Structure formats: structure tokens, C-alpha cells
mmCIF file of N, CA and C in Angstrom:
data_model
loop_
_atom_site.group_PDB
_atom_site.id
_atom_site.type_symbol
_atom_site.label_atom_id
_atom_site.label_comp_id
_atom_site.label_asym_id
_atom_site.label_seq_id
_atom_site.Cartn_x
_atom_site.Cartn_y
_atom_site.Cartn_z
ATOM 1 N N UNK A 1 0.989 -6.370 -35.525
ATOM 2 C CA UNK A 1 1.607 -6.106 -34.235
ATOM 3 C C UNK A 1 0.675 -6.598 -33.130
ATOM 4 N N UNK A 2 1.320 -7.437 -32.374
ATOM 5 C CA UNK A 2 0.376 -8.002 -31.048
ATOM 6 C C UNK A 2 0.288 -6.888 -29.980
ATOM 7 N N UNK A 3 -0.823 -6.571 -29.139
ATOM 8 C CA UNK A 3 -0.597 -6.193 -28.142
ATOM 9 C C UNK A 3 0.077 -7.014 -26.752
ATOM 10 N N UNK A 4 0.956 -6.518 -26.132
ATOM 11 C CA UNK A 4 1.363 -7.023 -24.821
ATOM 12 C C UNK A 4 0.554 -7.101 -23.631
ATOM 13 N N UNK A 5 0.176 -8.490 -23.380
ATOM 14 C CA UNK A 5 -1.012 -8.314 -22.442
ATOM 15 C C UNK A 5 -0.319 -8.091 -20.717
ATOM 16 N N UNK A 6 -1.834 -7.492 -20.644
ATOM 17 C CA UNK A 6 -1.921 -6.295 -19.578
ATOM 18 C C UNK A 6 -1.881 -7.637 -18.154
ATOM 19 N N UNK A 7 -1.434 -6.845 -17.156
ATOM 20 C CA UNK A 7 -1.395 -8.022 -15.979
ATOM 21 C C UNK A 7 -1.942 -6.819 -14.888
ATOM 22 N N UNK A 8 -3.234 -7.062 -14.296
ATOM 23 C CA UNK A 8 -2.814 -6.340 -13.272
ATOM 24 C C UNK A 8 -3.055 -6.902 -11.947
ATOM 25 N N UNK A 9 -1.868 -6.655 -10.918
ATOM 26 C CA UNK A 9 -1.872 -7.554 -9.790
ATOM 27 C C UNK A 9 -2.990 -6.934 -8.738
ATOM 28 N N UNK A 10 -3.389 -7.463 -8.084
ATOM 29 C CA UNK A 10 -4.588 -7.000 -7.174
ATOM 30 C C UNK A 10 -3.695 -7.003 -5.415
ATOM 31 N N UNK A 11 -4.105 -6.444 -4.744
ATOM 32 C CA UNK A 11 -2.894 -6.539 -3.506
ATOM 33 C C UNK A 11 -4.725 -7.233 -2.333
ATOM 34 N N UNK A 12 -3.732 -8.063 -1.699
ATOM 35 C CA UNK A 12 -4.760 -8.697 -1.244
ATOM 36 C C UNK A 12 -5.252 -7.640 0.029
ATOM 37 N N UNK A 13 -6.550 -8.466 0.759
ATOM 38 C CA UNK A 13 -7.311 -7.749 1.351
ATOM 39 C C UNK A 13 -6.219 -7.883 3.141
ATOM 40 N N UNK A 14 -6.724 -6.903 3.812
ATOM 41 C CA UNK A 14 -6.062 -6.591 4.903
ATOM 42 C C UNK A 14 -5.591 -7.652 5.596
ATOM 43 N N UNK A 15 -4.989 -8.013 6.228
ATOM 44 C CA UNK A 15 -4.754 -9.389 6.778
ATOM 45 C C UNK A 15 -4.225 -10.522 5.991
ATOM 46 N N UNK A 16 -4.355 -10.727 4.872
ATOM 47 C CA UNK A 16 -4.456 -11.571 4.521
ATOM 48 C C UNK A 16 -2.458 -11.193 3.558
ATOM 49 N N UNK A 17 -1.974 -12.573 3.657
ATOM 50 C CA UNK A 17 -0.616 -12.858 3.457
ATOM 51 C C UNK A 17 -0.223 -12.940 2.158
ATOM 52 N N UNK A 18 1.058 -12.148 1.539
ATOM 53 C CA UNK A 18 1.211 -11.557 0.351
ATOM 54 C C UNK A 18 2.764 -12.877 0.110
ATOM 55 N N UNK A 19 3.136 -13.962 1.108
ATOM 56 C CA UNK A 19 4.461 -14.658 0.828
ATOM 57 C C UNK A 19 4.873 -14.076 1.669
ATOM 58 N N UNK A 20 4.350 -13.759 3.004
ATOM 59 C CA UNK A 20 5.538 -12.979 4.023
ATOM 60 C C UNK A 20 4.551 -13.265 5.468
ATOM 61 N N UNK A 21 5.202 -12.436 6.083
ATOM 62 C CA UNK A 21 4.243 -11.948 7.324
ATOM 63 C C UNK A 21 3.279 -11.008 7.142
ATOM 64 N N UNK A 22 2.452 -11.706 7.981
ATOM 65 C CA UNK A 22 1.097 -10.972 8.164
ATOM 66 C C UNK A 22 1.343 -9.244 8.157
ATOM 67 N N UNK A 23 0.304 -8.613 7.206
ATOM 68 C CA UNK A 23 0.941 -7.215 6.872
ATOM 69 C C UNK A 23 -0.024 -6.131 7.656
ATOM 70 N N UNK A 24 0.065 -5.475 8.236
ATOM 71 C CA UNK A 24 -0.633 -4.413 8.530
ATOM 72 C C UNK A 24 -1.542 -3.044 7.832
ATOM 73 N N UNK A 25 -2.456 -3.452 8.154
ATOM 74 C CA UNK A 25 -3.459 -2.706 7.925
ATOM 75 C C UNK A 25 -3.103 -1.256 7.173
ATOM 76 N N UNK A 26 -3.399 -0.032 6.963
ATOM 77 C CA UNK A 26 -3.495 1.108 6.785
ATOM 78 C C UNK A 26 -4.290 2.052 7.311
ATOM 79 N N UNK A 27 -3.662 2.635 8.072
ATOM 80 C CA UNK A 27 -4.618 3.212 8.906
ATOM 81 C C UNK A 27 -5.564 4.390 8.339
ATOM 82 N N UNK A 28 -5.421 4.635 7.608
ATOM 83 C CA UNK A 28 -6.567 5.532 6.562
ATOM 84 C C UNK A 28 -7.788 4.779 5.835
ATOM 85 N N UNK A 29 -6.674 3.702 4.897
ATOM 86 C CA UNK A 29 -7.886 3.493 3.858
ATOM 87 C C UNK A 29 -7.944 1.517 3.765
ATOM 88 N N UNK A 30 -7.297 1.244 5.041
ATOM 89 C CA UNK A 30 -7.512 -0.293 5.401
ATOM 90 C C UNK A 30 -6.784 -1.551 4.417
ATOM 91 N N UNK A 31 -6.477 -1.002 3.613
ATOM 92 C CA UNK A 31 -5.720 -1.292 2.060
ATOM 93 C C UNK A 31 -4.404 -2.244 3.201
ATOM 94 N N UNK A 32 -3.903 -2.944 2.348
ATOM 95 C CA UNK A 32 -2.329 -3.574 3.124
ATOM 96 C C UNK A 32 -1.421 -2.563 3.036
ATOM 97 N N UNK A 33 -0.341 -2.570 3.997
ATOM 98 C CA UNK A 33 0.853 -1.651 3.203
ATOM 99 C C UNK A 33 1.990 -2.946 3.173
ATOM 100 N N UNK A 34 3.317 -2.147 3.825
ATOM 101 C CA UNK A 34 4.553 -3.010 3.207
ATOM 102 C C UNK A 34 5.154 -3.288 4.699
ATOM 103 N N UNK A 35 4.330 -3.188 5.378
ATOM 104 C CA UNK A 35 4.974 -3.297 7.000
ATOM 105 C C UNK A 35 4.497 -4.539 7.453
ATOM 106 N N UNK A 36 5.255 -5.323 8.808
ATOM 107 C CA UNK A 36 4.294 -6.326 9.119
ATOM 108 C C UNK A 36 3.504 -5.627 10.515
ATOM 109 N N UNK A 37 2.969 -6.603 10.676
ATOM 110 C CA UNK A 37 1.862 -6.212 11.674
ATOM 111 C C UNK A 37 2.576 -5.678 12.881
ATOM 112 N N UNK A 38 3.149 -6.344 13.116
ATOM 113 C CA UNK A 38 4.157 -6.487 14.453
ATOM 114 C C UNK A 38 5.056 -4.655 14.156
ATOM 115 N N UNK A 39 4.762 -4.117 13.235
ATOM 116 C CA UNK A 39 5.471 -2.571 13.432
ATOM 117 C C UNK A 39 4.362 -1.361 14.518
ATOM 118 N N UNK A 40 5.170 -0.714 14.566
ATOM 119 C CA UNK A 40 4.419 0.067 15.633
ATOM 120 C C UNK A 40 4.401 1.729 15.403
ATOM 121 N N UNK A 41 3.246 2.039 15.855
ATOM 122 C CA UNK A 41 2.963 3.435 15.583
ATOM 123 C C UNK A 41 1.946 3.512 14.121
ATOM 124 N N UNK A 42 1.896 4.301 13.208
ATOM 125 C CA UNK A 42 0.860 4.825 11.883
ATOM 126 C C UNK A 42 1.549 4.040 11.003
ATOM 127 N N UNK A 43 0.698 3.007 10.405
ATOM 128 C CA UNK A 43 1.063 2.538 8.977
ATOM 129 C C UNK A 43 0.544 3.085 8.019
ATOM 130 N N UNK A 44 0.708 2.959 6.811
ATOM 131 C CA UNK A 44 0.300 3.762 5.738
ATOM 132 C C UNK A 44 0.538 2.722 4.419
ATOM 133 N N UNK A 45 -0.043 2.691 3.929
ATOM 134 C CA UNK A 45 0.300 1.751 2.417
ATOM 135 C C UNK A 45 1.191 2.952 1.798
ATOM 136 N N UNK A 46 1.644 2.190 0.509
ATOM 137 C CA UNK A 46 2.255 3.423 -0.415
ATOM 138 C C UNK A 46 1.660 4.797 -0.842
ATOM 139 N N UNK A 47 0.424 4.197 -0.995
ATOM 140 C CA UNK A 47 -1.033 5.335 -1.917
ATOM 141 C C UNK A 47 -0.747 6.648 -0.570
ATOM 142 N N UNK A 48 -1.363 6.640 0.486
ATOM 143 C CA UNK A 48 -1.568 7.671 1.642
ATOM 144 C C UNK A 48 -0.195 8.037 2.048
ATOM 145 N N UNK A 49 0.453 7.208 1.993
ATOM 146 C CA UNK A 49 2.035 7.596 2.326
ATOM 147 C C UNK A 49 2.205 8.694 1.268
ATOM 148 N N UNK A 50 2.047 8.659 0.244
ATOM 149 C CA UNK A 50 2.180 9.992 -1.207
ATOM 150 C C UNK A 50 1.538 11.200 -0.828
ATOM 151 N N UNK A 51 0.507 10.576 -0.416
ATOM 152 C CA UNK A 51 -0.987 11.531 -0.213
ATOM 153 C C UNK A 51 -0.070 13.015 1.007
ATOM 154 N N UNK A 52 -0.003 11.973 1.868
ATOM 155 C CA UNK A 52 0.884 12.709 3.510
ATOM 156 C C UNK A 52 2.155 13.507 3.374
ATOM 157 N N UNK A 53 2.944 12.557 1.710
ATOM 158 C CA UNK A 53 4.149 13.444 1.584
ATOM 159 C C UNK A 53 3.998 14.757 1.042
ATOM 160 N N UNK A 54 2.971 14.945 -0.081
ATOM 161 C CA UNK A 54 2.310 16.078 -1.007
ATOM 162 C C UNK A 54 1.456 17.097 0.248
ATOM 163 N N UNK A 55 0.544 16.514 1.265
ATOM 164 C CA UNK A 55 0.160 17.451 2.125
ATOM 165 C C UNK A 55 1.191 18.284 2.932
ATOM 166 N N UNK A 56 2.277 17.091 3.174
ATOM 167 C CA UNK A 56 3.287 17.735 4.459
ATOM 168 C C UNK A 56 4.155 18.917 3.326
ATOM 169 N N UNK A 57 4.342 18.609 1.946
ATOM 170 C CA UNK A 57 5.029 19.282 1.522
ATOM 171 C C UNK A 57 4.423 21.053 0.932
ATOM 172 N N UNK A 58 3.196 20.805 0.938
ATOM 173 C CA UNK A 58 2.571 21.821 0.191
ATOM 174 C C UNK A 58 1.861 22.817 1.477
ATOM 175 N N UNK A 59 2.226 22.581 2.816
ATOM 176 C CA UNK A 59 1.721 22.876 4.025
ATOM 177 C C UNK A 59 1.931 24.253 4.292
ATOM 178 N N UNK A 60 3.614 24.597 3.273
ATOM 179 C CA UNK A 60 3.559 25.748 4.075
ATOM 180 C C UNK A 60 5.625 25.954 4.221
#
């Protein structure tokens, strides 16, 4: 039996272009998220976006 090889994608560094528009930062942990730059107000990658939903949810 072969193993199925492993791929793992790396998400590029801040700024830098994924096949789209320039992506915006994260305002926590600097990571890219899924927004372009040009959005406005708190970006969040996916990771802190989880993080924020589990805090907001367990708050109370």
C-alpha cells in the first residue's frame, strides 16, 4: 500500500499576491486573510477569526 503524498500549501507572506488582489494584512497575527486590502475596518485571517468566534461565544 502506497502512502498518499502529503501537500502542504504555505499561504504567502503579508502583501504579497495569492492570484488576486493584494490581500490584507491581519490585524493580530500579520498572517494574510481572505479580504483585499482595499476592505475596511478589522481584518482577521481565518485562524483569529475562530479564535474571536470561541471568545465572543464563551463570554458569557
Amino acid at each position: 500500500m502506497d502512502d498518499p503524498e502529503v501537500h502542504e500549501e504555505t499561504a504567502p507572506a503579508a502583501g504579497e499576491s495569492r492570484g488576486g488582489p493584494p490581500y490584507a494584512a491581519c490585524v493580530q497575527c500579520q498572517e494574510p486573510t481572505e479580504y483585499p486590502e482595499s476592505t475596511r475596518g478589522i481584518t482577521l485571517c481565518p485562524v483569529c477569526e475562530w479564535r474571536e468566534a470561541e471568545r465572543a461565544a464563551c463570554s458569557g
